[in-house]
mmCIF file of C-alpha atoms in Angstrom:
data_model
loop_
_atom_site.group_PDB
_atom_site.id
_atom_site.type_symbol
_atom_site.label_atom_id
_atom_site.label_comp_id
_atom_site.label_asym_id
_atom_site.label_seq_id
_atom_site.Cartn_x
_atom_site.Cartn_y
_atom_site.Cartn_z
ATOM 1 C CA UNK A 1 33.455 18.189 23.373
ATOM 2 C CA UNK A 2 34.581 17.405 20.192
ATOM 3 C CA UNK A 3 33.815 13.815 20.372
ATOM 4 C CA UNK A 4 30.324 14.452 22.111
ATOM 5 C CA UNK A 5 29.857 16.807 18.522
ATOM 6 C CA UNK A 6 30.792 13.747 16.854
ATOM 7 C CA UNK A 7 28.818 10.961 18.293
ATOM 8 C CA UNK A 8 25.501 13.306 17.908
ATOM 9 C CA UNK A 9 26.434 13.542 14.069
ATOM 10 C CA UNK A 10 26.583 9.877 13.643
ATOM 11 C CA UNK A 11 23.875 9.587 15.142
ATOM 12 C CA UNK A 12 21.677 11.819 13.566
ATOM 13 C CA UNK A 13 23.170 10.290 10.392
ATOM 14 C CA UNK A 14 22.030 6.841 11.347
ATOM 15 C CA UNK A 15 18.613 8.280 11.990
ATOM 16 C CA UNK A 16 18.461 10.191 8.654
ATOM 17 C CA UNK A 17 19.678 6.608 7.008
ATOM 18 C CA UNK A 18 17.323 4.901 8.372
ATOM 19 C CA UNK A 19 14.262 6.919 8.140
ATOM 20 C CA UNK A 20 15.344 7.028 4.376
ATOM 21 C CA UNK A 21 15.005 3.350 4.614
ATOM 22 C CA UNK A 22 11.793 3.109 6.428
ATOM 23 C CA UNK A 23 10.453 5.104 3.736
ATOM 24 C CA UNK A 24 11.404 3.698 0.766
ATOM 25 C CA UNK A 25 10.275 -0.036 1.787
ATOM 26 C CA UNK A 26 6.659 1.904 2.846
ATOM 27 C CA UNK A 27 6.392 3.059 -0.418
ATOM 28 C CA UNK A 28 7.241 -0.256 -2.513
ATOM 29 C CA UNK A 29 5.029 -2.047 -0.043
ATOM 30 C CA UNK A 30 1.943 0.442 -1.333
ATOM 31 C CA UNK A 31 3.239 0.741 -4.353
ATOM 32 C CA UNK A 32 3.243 -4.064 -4.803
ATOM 33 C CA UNK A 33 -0.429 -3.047 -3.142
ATOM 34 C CA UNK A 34 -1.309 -0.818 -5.589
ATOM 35 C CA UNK A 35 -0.319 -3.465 -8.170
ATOM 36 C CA UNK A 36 -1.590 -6.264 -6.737
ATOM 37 C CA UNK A 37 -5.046 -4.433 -6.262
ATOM 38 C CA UNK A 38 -5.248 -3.349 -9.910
ATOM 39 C CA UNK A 39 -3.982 -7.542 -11.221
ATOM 40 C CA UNK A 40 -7.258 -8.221 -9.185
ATOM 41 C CA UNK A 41 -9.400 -6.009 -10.728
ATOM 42 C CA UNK A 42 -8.387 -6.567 -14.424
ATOM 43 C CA UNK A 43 -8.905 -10.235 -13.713
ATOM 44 C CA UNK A 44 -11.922 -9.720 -12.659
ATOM 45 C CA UNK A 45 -12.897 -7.925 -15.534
ATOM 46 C CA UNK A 46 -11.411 -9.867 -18.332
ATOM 47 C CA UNK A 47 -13.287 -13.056 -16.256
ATOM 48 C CA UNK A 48 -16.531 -10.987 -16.157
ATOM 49 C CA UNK A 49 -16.209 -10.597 -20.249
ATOM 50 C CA UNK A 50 -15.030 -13.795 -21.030
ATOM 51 C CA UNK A 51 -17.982 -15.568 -18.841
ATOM 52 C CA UNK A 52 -20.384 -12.879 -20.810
ATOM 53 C CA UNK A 53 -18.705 -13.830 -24.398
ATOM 54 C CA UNK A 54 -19.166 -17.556 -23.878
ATOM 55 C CA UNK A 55 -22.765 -16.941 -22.882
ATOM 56 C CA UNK A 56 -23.813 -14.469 -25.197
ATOM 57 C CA UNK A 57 -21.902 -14.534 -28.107
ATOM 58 C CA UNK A 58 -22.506 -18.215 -30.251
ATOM 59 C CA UNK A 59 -20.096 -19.798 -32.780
ATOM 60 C CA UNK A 60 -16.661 -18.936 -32.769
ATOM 61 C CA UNK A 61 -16.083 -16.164 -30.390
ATOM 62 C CA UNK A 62 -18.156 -18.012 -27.708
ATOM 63 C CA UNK A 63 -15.649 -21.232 -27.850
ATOM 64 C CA UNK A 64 -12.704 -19.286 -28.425
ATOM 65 C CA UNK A 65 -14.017 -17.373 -24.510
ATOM 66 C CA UNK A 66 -15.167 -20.718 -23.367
ATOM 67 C CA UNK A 67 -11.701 -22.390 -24.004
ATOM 68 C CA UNK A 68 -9.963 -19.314 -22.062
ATOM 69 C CA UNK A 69 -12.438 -18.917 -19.686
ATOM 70 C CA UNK A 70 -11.541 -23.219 -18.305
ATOM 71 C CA UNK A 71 -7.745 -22.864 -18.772
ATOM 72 C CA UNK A 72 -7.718 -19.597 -16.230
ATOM 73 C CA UNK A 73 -9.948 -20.491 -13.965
ATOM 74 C CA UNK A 74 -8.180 -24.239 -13.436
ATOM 75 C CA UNK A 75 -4.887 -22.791 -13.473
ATOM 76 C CA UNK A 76 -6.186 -19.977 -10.439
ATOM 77 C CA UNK A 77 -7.157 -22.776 -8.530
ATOM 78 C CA UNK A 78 -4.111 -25.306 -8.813
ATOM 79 C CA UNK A 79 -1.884 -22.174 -8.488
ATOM 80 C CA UNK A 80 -4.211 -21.423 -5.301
ATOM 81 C CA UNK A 81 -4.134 -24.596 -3.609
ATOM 82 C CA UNK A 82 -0.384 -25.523 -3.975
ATOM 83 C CA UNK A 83 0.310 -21.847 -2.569
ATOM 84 C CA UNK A 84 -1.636 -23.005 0.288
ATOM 85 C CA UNK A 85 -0.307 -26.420 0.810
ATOM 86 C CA UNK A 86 3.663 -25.903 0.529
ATOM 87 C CA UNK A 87 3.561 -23.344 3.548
ATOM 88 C CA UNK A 88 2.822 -26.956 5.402
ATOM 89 C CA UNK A 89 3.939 -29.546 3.568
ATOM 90 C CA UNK A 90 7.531 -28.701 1.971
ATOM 91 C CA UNK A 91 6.961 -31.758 -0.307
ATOM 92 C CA UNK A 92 5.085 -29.927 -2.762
ATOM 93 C CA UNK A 93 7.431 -27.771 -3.704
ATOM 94 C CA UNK A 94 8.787 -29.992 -6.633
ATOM 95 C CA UNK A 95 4.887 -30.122 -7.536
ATOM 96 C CA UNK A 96 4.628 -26.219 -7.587
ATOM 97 C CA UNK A 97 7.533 -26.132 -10.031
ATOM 98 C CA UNK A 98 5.989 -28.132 -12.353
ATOM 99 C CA UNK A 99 3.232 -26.098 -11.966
ATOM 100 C CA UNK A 100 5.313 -23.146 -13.015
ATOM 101 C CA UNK A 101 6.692 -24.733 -16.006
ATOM 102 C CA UNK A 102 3.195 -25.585 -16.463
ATOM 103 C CA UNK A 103 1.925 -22.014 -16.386
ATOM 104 C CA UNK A 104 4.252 -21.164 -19.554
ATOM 105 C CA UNK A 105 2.603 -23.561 -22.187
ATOM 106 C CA UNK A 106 -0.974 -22.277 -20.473
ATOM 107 C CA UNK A 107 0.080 -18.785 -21.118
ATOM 108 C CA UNK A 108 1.054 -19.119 -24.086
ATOM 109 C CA UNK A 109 -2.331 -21.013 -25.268
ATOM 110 C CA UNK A 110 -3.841 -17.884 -23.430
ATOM 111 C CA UNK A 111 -2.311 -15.681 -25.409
ATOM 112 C CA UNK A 112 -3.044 -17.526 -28.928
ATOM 113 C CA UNK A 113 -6.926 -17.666 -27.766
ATOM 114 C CA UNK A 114 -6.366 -14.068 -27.556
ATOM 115 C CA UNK A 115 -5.248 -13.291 -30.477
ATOM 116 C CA UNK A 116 -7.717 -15.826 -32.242
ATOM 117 C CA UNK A 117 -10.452 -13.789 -30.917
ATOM 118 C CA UNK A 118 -9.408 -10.287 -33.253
ATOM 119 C CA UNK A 119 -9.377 -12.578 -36.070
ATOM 120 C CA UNK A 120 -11.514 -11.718 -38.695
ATOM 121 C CA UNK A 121 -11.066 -15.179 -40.842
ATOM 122 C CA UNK A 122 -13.701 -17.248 -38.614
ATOM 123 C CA UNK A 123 -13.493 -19.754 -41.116
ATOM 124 C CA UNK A 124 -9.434 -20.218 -40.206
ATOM 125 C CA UNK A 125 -10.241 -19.914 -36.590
ATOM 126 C CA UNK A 126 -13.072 -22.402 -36.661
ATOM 127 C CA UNK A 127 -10.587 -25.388 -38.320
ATOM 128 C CA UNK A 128 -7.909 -24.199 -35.451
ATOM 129 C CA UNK A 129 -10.540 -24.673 -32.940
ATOM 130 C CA UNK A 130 -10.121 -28.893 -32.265
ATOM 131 C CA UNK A 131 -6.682 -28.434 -31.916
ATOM 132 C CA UNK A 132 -6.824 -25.660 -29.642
ATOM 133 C CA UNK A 133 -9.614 -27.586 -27.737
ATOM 134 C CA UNK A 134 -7.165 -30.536 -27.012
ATOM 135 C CA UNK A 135 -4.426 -28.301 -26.269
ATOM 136 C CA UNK A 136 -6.590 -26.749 -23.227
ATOM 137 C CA UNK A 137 -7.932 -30.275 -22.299
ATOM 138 C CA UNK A 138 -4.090 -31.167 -21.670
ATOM 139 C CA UNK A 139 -2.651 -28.470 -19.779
ATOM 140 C CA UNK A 140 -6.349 -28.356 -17.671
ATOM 141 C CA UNK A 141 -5.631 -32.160 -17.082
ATOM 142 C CA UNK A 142 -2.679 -31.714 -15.765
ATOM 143 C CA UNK A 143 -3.500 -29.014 -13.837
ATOM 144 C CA UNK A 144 -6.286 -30.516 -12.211
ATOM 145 C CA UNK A 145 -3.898 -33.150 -11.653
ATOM 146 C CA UNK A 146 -1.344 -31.766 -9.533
ATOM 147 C CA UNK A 147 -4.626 -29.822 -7.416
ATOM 148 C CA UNK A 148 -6.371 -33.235 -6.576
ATOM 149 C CA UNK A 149 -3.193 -34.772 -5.843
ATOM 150 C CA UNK A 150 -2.452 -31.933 -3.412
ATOM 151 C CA UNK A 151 -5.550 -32.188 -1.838
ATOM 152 C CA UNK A 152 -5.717 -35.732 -1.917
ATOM 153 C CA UNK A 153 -2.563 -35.810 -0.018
ATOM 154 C CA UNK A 154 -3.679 -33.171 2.916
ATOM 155 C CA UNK A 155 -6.799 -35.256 3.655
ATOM 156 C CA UNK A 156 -4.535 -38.292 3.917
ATOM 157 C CA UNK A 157 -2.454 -36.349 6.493
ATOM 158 C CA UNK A 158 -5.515 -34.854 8.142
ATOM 159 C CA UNK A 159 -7.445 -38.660 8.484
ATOM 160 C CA UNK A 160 -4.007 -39.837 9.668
ATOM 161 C CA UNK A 161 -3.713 -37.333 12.424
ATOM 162 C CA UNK A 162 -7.126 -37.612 13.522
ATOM 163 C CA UNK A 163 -6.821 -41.593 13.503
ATOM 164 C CA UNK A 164 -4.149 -40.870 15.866
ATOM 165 C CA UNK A 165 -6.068 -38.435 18.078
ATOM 166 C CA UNK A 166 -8.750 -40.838 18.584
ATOM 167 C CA UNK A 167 -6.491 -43.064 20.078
ATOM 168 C CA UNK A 168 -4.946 -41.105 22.209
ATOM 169 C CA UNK A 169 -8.869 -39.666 23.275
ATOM 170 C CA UNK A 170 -10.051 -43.319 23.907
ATOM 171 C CA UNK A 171 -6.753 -44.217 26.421
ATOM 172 C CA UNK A 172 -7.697 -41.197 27.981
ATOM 173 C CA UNK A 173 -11.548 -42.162 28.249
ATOM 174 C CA UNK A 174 -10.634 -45.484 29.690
ATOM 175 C CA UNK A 175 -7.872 -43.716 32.310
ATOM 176 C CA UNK A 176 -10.452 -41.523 33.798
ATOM 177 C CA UNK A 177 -12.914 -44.092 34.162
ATOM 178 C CA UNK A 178 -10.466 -46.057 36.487
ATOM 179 C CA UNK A 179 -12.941 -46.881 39.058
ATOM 180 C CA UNK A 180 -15.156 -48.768 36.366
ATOM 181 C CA UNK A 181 -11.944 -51.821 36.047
ATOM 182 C CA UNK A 182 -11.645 -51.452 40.085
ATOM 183 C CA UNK A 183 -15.303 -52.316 40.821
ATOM 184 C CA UNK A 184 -16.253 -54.628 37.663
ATOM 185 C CA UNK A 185 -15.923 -57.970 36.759
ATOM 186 C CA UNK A 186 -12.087 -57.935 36.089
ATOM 187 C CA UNK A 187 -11.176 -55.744 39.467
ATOM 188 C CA UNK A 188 -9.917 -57.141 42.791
ATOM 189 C CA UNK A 189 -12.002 -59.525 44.559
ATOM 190 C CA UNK A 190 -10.818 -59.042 47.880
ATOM 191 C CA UNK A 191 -10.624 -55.776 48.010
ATOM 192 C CA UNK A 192 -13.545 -53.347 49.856
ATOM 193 C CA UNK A 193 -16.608 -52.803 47.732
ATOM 194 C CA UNK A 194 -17.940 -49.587 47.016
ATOM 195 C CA UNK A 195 -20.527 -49.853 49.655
ATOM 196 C CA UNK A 196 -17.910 -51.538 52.112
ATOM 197 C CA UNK A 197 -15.749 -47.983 51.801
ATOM 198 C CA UNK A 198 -18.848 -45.935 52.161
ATOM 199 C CA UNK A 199 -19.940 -47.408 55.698
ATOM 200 C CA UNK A 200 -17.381 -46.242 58.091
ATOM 201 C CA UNK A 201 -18.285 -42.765 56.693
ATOM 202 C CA UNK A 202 -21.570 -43.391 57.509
ATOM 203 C CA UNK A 203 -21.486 -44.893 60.825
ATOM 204 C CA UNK A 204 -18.915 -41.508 62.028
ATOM 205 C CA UNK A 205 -22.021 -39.654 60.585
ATOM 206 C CA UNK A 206 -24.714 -41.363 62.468
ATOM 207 C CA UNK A 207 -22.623 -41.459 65.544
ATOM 208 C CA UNK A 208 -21.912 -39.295 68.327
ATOM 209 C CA UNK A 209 -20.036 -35.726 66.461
ATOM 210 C CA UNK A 210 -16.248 -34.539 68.171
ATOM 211 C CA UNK A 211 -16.051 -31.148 68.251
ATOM 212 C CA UNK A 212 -19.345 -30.213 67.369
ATOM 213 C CA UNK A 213 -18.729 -32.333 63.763
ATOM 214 C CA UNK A 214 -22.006 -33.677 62.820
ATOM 215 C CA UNK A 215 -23.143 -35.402 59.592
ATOM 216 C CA UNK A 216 -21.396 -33.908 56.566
ATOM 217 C CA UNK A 217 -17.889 -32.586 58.625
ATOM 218 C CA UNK A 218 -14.797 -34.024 58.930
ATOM 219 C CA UNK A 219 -14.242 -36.350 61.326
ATOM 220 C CA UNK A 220 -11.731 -36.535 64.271
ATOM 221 C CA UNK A 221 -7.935 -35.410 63.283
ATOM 222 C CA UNK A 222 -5.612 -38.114 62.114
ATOM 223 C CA UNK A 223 -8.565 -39.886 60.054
ATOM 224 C CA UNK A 224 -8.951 -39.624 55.892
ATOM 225 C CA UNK A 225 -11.678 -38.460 54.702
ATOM 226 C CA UNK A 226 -12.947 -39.639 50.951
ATOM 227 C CA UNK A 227 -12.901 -37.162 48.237
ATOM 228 C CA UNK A 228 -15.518 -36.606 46.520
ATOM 229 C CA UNK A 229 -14.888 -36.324 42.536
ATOM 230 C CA UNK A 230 -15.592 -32.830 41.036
ATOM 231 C CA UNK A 231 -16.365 -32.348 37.534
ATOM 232 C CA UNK A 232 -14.797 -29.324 35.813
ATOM 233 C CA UNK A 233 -16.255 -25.981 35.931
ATOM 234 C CA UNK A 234 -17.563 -25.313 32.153
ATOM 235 C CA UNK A 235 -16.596 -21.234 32.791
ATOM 236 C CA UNK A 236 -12.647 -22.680 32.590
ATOM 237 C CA UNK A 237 -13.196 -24.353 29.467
ATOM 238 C CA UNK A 238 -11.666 -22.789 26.228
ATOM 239 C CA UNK A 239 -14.212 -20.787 23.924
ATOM 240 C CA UNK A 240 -14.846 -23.102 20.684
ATOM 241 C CA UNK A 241 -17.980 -22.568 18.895
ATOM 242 C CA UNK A 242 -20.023 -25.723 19.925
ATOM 243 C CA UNK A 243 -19.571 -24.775 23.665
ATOM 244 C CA UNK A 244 -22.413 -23.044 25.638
ATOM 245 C CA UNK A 245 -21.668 -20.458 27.871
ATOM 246 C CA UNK A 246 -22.369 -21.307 31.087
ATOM 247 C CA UNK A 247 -25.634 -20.100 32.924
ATOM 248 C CA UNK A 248 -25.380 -18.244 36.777
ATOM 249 C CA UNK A 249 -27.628 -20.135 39.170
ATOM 250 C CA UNK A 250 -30.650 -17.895 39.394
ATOM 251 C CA UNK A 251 -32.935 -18.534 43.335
ATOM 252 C CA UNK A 252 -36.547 -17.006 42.744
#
């Protein structure tokens, strides 16, 4: 009894325990969420007012938003596409971690543009701003860089593969068109021509029927029949968007 009392404990322990657990990683999961959402949103924002400063606003303040506008927006996208391509090509790792050294120097430009833009002296900030135009010409260069390079490399693979495919699609082509070697110019002479295989078939048919077989039966028992090639039925086929679904016969 004792032991029975004691199991049940340990069990409702382990159930406590792990309920505690279950909870905890549910809340950090909304809570990353939660962040993540709100990152979105005051990107959004700051890329909503920094496209509307370098419209609206000329001089200074419009170069200073122009200049941060190019360096986030080419960073998102390298940082985007290299997130996309090391899930299938492990290579790119080493290129996605010197896109994170990368990132420091263009957050730290970011964060100079920044501060440029509360500067009152727009006579200081307009002798910084050729300097801070090359500096943003760099680190988007390299940037852009790494992203072409990583797509460059994809549609290398992806042309590669598909090269390949072909191949394999055109030994395939000429294996179900057998009959076309058998009966042309290259097949056997001496063997029976297509009409020559095709005439004992008809002579059973136009001849007297066993057991009530007429034209269109089988023949007597013992004797091989030729079969007839069926194509697929289209209602088997997989569902890919070019494909029609296939019509039911219809009799008016």
């Amino acid at each position: 009894m004792e032991a029975a009392i004691l199991i049940l404990t340990l069990l409702f322990v382990a159930f406590v325990v792990l309920a505690v657990y279950a909870g905890v990683k549910a809340v950090r999961a909304a809570k990353r969420g939660v962040d993540r959402t709100i990152t979105q949103a005051r990107r959004s924002v700051e890329d909503t007012t920094l496209r509307a400063k370098s419209y609206g606003q000329p001089g200074v303040q419009g170069e200073l938003a122009q200049l941060r506008l190019s360096l986030r927006t080419s960073m998102r996208a390298t940082q985007d596409a290299l997130n996309a391509g090391v899930a299938e090509d492990a290579s790119l790792r080493e290129s996605l971690e010197l896109f994170e050294r990368l990132s420091v120097h263009g957050r730290e430009l970011d964060d100079d543009l920044r501060r440029l833009e509360r500067e009152p002296d727009r006579a200081t900030v307009a002798t910084l701003l050729p300097g801070l135009k090359e500096r943003t010409g760099r680190i988007t260069y390299s940037a852009e860089s790494l992203r072409w390079a990583a797509r460059d490399r994809a549609r290398r693979f992806a042309d590669d593969d598909l090269a390949a495919l072909n191949a394999e699609i055109d030994v395939e082509a000429g294996a179900l068109r057998h009959w076309t070697t058998a009966d042309g110019p290259g097949g056997d002479a001496g063997g029976p021509s297509r009409g020559e295989a095709a005439g004992p078939a008809t002579s059973g048919a136009a001849g007297p029927t066993v057991g009530g077989a007429g034209p269109g039966r089988s023949g007597p028992a013992g004797t091989d029949t030729p079969q007839a090639l069926t194509p697929p039925d289209p209602r088997r086929t997989g569902g890919y968007p070019w494909q029609k679904t296939a019509r039911p016969e219809t009799t008016n």
